[in-house]
PDB file of C-alpha atoms and ligand atoms in Angstrom:
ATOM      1  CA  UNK A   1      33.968  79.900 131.730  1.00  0.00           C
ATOM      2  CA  UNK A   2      30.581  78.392 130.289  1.00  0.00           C
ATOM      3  CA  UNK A   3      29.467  76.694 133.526  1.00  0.00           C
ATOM      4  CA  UNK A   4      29.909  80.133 134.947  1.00  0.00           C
ATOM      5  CA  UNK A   5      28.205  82.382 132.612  1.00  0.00           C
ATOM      6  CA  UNK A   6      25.354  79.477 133.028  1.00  0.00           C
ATOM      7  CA  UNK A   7      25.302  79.707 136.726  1.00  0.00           C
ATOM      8  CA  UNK A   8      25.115  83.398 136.176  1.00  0.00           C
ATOM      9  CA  UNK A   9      22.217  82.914 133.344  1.00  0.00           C
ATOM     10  CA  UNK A  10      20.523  80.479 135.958  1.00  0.00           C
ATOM     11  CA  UNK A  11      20.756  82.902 138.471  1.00  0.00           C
ATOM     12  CA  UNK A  12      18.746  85.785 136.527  1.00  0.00           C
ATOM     13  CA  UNK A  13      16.430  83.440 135.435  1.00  0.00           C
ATOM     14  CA  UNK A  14      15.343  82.220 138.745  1.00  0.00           C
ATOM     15  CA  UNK A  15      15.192  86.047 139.647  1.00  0.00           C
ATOM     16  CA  UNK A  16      13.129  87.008 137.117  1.00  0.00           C
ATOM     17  CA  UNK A  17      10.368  83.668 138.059  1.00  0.00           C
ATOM     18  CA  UNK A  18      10.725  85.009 141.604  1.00  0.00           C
ATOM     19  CA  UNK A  19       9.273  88.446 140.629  1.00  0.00           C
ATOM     20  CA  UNK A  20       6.735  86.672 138.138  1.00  0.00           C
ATOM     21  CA  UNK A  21       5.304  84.196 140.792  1.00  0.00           C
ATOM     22  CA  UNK A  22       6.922  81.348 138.751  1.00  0.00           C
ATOM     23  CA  UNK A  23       8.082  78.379 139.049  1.00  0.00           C
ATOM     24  CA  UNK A  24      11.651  77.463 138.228  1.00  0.00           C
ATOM     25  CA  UNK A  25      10.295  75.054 136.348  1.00  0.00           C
ATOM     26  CA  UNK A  26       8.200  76.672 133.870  1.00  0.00           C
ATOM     27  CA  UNK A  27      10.726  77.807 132.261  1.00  0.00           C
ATOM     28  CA  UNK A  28      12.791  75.901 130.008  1.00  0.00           C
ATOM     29  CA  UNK A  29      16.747  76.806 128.634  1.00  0.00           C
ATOM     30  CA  UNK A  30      17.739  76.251 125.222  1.00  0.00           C
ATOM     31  CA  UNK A  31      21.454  77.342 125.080  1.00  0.00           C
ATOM     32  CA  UNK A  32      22.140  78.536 121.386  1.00  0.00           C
ATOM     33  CA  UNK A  33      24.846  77.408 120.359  1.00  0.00           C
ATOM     34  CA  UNK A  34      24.742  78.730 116.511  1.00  0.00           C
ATOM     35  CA  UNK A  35      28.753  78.589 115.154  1.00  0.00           C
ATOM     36  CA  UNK A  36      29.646  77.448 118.189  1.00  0.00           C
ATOM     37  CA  UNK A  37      32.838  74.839 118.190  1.00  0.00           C
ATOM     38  CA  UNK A  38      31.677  70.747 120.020  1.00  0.00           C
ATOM     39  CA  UNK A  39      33.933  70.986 122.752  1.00  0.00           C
ATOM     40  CA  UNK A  40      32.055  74.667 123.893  1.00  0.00           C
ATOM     41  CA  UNK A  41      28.733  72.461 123.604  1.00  0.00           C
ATOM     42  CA  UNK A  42      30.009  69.579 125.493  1.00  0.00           C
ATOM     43  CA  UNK A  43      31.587  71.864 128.117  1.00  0.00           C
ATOM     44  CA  UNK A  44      27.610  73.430 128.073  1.00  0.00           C
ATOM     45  CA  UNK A  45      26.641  69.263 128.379  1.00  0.00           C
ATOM     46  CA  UNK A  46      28.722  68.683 130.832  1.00  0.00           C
ATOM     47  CA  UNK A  47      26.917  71.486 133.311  1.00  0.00           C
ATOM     48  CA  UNK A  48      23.913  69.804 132.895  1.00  0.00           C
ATOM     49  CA  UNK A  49      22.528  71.353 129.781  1.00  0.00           C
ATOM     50  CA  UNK A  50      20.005  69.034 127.933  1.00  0.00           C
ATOM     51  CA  UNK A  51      18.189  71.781 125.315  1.00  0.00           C
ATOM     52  CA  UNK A  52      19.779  72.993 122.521  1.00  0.00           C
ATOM     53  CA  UNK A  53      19.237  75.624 119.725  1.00  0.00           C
ATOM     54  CA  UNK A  54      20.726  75.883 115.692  1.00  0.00           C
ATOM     55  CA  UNK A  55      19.558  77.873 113.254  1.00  0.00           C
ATOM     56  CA  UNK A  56      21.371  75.818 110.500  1.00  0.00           C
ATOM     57  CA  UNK A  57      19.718  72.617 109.514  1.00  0.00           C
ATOM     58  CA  UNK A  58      23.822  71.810 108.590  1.00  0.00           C
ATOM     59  CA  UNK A  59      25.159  72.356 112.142  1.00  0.00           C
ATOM     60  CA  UNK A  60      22.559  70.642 113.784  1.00  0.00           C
ATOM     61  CA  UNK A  61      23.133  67.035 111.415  1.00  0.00           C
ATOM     62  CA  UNK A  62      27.253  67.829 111.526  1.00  0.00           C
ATOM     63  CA  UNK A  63      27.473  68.273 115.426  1.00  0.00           C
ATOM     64  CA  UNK A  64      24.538  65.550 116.580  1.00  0.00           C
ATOM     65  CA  UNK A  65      26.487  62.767 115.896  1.00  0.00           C
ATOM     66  CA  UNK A  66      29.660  64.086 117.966  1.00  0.00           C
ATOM     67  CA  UNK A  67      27.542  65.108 121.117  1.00  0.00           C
ATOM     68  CA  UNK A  68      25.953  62.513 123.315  1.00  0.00           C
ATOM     69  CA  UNK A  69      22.647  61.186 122.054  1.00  0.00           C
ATOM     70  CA  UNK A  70      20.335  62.519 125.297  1.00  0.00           C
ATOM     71  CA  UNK A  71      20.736  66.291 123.715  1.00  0.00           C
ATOM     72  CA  UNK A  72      17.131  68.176 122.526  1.00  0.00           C
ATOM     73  CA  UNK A  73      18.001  69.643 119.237  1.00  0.00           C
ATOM     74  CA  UNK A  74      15.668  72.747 118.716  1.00  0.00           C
ATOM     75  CA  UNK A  75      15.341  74.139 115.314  1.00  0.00           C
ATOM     76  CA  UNK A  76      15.187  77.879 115.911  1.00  0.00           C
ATOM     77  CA  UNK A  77      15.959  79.703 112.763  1.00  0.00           C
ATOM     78  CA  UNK A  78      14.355  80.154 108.708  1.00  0.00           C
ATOM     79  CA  UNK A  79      13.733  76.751 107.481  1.00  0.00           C
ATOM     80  CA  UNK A  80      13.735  76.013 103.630  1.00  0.00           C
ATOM     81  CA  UNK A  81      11.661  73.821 102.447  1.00  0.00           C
ATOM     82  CA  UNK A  82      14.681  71.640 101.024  1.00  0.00           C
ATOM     83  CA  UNK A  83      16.161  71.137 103.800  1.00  0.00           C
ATOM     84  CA  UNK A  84      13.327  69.739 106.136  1.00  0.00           C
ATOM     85  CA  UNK A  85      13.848  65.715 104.949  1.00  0.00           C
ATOM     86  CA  UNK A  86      17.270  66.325 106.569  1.00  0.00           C
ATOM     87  CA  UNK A  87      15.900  67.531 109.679  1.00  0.00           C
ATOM     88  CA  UNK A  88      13.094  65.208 110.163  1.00  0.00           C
ATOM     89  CA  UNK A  89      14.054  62.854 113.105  1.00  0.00           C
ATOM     90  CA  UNK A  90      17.136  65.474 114.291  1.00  0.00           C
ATOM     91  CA  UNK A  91      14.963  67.856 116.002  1.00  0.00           C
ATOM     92  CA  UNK A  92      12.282  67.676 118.861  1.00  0.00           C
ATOM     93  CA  UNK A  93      10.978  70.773 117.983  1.00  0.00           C
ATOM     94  CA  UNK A  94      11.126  73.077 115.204  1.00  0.00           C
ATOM     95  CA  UNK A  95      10.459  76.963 116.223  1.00  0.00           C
ATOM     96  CA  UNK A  96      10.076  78.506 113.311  1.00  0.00           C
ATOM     97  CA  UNK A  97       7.229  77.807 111.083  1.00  0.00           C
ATOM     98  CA  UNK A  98       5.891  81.019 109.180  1.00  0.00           C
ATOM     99  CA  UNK A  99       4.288  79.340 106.301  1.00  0.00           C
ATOM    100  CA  UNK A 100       1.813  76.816 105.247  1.00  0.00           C
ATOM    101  CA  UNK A 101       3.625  75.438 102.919  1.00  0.00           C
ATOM    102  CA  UNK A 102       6.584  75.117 105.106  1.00  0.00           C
ATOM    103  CA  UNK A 103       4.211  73.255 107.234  1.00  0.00           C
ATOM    104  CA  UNK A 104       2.859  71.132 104.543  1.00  0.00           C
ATOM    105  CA  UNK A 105       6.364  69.821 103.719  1.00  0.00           C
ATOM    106  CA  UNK A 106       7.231  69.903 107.517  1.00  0.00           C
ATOM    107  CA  UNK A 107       4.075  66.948 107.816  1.00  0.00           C
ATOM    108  CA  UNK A 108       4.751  65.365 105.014  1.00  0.00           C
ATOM    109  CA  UNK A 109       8.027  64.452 105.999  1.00  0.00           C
ATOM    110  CA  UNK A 110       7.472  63.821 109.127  1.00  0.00           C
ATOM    111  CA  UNK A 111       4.550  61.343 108.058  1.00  0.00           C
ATOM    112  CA  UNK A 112       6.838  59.466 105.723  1.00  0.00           C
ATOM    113  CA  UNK A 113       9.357  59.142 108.920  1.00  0.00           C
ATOM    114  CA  UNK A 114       6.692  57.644 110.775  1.00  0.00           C
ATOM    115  CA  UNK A 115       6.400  60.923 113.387  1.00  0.00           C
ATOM    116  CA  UNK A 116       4.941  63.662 114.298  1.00  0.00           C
ATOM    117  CA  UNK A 117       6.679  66.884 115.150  1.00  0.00           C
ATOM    118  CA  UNK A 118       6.014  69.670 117.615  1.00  0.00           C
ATOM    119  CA  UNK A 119       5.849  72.905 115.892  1.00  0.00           C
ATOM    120  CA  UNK A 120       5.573  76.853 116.822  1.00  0.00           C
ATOM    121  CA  UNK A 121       4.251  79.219 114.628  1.00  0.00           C
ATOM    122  CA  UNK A 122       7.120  82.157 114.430  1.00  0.00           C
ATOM    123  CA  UNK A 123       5.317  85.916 114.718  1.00  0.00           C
ATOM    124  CA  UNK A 124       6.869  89.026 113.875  1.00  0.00           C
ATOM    125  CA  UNK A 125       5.319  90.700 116.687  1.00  0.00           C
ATOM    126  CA  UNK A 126       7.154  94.162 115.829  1.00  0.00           C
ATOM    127  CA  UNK A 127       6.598  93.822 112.200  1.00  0.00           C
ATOM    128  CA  UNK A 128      10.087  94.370 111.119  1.00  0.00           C
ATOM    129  CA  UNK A 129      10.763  93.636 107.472  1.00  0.00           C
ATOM    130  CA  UNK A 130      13.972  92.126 108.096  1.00  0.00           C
ATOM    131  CA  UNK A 131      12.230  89.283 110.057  1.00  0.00           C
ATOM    132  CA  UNK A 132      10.606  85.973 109.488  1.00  0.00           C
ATOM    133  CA  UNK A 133       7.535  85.162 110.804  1.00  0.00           C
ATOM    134  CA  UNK A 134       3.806  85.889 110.173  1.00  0.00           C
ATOM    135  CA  UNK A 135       1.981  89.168 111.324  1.00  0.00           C
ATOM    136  CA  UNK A 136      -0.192  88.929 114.396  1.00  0.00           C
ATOM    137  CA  UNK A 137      -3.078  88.916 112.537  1.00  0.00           C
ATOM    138  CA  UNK A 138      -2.554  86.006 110.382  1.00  0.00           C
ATOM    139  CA  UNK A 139      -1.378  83.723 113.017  1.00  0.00           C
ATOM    140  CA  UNK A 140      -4.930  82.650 113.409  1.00  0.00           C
ATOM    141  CA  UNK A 141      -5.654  81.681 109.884  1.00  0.00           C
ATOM    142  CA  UNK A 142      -2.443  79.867 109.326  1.00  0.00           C
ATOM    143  CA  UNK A 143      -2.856  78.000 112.498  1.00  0.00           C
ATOM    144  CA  UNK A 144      -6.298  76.629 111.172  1.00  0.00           C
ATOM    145  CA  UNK A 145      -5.283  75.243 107.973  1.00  0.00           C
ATOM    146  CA  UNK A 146      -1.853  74.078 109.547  1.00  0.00           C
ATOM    147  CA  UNK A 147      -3.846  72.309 112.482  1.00  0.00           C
ATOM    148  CA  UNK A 148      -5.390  69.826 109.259  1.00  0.00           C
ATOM    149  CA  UNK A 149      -1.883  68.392 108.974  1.00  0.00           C
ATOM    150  CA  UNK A 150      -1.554  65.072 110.405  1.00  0.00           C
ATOM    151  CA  UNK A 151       2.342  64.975 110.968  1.00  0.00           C
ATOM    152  CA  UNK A 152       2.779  68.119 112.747  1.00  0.00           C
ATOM    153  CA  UNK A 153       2.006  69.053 116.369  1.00  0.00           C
ATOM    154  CA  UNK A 154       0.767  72.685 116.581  1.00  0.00           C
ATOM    155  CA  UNK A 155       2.129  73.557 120.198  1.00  0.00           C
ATOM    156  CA  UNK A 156       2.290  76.995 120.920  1.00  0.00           C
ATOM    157  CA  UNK A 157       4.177  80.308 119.318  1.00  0.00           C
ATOM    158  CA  UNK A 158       7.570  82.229 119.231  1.00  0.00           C
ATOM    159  CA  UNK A 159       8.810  85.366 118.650  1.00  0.00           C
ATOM    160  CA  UNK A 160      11.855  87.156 117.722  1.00  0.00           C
ATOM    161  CA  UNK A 161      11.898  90.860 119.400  1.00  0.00           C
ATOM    162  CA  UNK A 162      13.602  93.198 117.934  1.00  0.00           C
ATOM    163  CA  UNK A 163      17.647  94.144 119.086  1.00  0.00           C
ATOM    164  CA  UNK A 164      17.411  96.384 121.980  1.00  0.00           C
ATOM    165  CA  UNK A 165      19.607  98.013 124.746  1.00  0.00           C
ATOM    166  CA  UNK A 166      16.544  98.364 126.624  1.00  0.00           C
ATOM    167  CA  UNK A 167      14.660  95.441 127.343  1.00  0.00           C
ATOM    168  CA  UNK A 168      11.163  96.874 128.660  1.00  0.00           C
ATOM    169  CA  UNK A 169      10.710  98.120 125.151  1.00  0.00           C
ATOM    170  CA  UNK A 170       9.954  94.701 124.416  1.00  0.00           C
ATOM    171  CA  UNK A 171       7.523  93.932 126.790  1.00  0.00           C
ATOM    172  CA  UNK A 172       4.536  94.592 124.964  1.00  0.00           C
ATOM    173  CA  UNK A 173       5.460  92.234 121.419  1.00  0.00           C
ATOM    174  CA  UNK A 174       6.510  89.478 124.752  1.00  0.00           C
ATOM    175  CA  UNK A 175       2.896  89.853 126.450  1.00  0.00           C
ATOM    176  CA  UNK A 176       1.498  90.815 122.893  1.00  0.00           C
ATOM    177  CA  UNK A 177       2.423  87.475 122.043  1.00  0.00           C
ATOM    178  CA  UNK A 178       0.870  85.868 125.250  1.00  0.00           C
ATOM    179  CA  UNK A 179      -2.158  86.967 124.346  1.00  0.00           C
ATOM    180  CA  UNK A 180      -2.250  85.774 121.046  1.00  0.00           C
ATOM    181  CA  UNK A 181      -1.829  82.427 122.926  1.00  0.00           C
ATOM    182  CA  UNK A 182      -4.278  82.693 125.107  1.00  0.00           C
ATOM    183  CA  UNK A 183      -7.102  83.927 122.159  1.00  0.00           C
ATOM    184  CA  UNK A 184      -6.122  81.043 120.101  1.00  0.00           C
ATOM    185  CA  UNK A 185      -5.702  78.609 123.365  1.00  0.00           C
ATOM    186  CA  UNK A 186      -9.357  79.342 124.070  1.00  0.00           C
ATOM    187  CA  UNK A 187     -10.546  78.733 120.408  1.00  0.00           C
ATOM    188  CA  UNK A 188     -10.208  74.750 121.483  1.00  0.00           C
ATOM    189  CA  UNK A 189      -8.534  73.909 118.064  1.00  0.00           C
ATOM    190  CA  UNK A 190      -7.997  70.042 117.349  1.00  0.00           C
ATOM    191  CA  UNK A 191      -4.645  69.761 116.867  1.00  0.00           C
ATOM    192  CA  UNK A 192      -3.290  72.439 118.358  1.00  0.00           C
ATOM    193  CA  UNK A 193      -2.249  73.473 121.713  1.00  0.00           C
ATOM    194  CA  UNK A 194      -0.801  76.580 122.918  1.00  0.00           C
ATOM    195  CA  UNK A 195       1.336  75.478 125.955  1.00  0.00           C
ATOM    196  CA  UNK A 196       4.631  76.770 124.817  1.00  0.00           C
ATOM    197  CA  UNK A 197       5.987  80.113 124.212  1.00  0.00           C
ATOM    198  CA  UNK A 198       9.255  80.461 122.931  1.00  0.00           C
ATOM    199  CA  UNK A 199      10.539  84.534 123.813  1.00  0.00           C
ATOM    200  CA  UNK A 200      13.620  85.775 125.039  1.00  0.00           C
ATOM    201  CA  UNK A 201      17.404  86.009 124.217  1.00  0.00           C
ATOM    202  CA  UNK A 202      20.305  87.319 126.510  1.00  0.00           C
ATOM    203  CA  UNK A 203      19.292  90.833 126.230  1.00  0.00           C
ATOM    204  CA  UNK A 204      15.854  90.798 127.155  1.00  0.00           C
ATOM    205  CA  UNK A 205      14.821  86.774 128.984  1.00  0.00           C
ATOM    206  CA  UNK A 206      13.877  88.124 132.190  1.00  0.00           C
ATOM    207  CA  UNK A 207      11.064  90.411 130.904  1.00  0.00           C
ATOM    208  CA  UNK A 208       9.760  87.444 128.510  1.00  0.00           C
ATOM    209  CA  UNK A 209       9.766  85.486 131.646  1.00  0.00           C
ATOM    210  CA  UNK A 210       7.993  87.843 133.158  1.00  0.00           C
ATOM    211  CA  UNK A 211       5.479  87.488 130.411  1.00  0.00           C
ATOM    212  CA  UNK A 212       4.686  83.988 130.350  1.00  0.00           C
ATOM    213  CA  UNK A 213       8.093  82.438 128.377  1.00  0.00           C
ATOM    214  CA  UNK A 214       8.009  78.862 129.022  1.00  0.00           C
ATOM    215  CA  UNK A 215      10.755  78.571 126.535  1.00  0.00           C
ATOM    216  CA  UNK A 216      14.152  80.997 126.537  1.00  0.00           C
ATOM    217  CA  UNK A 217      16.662  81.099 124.398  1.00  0.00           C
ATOM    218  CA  UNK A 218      19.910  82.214 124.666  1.00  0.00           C
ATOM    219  CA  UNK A 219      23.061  82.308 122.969  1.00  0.00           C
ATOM    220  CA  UNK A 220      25.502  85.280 123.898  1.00  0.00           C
ATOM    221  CA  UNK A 221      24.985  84.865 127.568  1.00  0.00           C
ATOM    222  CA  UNK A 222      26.309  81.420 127.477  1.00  0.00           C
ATOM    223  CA  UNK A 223      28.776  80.868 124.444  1.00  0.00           C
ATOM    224  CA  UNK A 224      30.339  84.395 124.527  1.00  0.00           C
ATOM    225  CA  UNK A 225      29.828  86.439 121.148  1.00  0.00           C
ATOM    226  CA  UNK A 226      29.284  85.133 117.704  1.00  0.00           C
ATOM    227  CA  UNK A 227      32.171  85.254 114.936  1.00  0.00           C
ATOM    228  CA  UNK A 228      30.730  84.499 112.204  1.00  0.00           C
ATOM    229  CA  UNK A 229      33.166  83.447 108.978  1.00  0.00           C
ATOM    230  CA  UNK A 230      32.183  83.323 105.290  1.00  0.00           C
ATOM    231  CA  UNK A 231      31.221  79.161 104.665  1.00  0.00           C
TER     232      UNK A 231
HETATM  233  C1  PLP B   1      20.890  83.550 117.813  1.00  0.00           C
HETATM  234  C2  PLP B   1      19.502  83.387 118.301  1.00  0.00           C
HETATM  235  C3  PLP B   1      19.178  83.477 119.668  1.00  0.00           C
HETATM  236  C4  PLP B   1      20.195  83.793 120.748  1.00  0.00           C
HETATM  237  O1  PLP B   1      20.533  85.133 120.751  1.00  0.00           O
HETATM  238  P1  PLP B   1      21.495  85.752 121.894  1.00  0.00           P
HETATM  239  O2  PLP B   1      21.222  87.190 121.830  1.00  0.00           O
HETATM  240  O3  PLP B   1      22.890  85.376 121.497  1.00  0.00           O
HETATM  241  O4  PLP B   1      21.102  85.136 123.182  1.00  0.00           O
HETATM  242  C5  PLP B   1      17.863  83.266 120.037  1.00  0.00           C
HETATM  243  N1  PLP B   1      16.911  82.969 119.126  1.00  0.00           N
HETATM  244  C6  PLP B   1      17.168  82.871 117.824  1.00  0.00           C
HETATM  245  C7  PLP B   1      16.079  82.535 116.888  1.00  0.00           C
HETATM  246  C8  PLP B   1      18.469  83.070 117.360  1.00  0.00           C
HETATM  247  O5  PLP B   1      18.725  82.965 116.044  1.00  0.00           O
END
């Protein structure tokens, strides 16, 4: 059942570079697998799925060590503070930054680990309270101080839209968020880099690919629905 829903996510994907003038390539798959069981990842492994996303610094260090070692762990949800030494060396990338003090710990961590990490800034392009991530107009400012920080890798942004049935209503926080890229892209900040843009989720990929996602993420469309029980 996974390989097919992937085929099926594969073939919307390549659809939706088709209409954009993109490459197949550009665009990268992170299958969320957030409360999902091993065997559904491995099955997800096993049709040639390399990139995956948690939201739980937990699941990520409980179901590494069960899954073969080539996996890309991608942090994609809230990070506390306390619970970045854990992560350190588990991810490639973490997603979600929103703070400077997150990224302060986030370096100094990594420096003590002997790495440096690629990070996105998260934006709340909407500006819904019930999100993470910095407003538009502080991405700048935060990006500045952040790009000081000699254990992180400032390498481009992501963004949450908001639930929809209607995908094209999020069009403008996807290419909103492109052009935030491109402003700060063209500032020619040490440190930072603005190659990747991490937007879209099963609902609403194929416009963010239409808008410039390099990165996709995408749970529901893979894995089925979520259940989640109390911990
Ligand atoms: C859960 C989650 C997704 C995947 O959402 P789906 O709608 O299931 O594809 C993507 N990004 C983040 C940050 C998530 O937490």
């Amino acid at each position: 059942m996974i390989r097919e829903n992937i085929d099926r996510v594969e073939e919307r994907i390549c659809a939706a570079c088709r209409r954009a003038g993109r490459d197949r390539s550009e665009v990268s798959l992170i299958c969320v697998t957030k409360t999902k069981p091993v065997e559904m990842l491995q099955e997800a492994y096993d049709a040639g799925q390399r990139d995956f996303g948690e939201n739980k610094v937990q699941e990520i260090c409980r179901k590494k060590p069960e899954l073969p070692a080539d996996i890309r762990w991608h942090m994609i949800g809230h990070l506390q503070r306390n619970k970045v030494r854990q992560l350190i060396g588990q991810a490639v990338m973490i997603h979600s930054v929103d703070s400077l003090r997150l990224a302060e710990t986030i370096s100094a961590e990594a420096l003590r680990a002997g790495i440096r990490i690629p990070v996105l800034i998260e934006v709340n392009m909407a500006g819904e309270e019930s999100k993470f991530g910095v407003a538009p107009e502080e991405v700048q400012e935060l990006i500045r101080a952040a790009a000081q920080l000699e254990g992180i890798k400032i390498s481009g942004l992501m963004t949450i839209a908001p639930y929809t049935e209607d995908p094209e209503t999020n069009r403008p926080y996807f290419a909103g968020l492109r052009e935030l890229a491109v402003d700060i892209g063209q500032k020619c900040i040490d440190n930072v880099s603005m190659s990747v843009l991490s937007m879209g989720m099963t609902g609403d990929f194929e416009v963010a690919i239409e808008e410039g996602a390099t990165h996709i993420r995408v749970g529901t469309g893979i894995f089925g629905e979520r259940i989640y029980m109390k911990e």
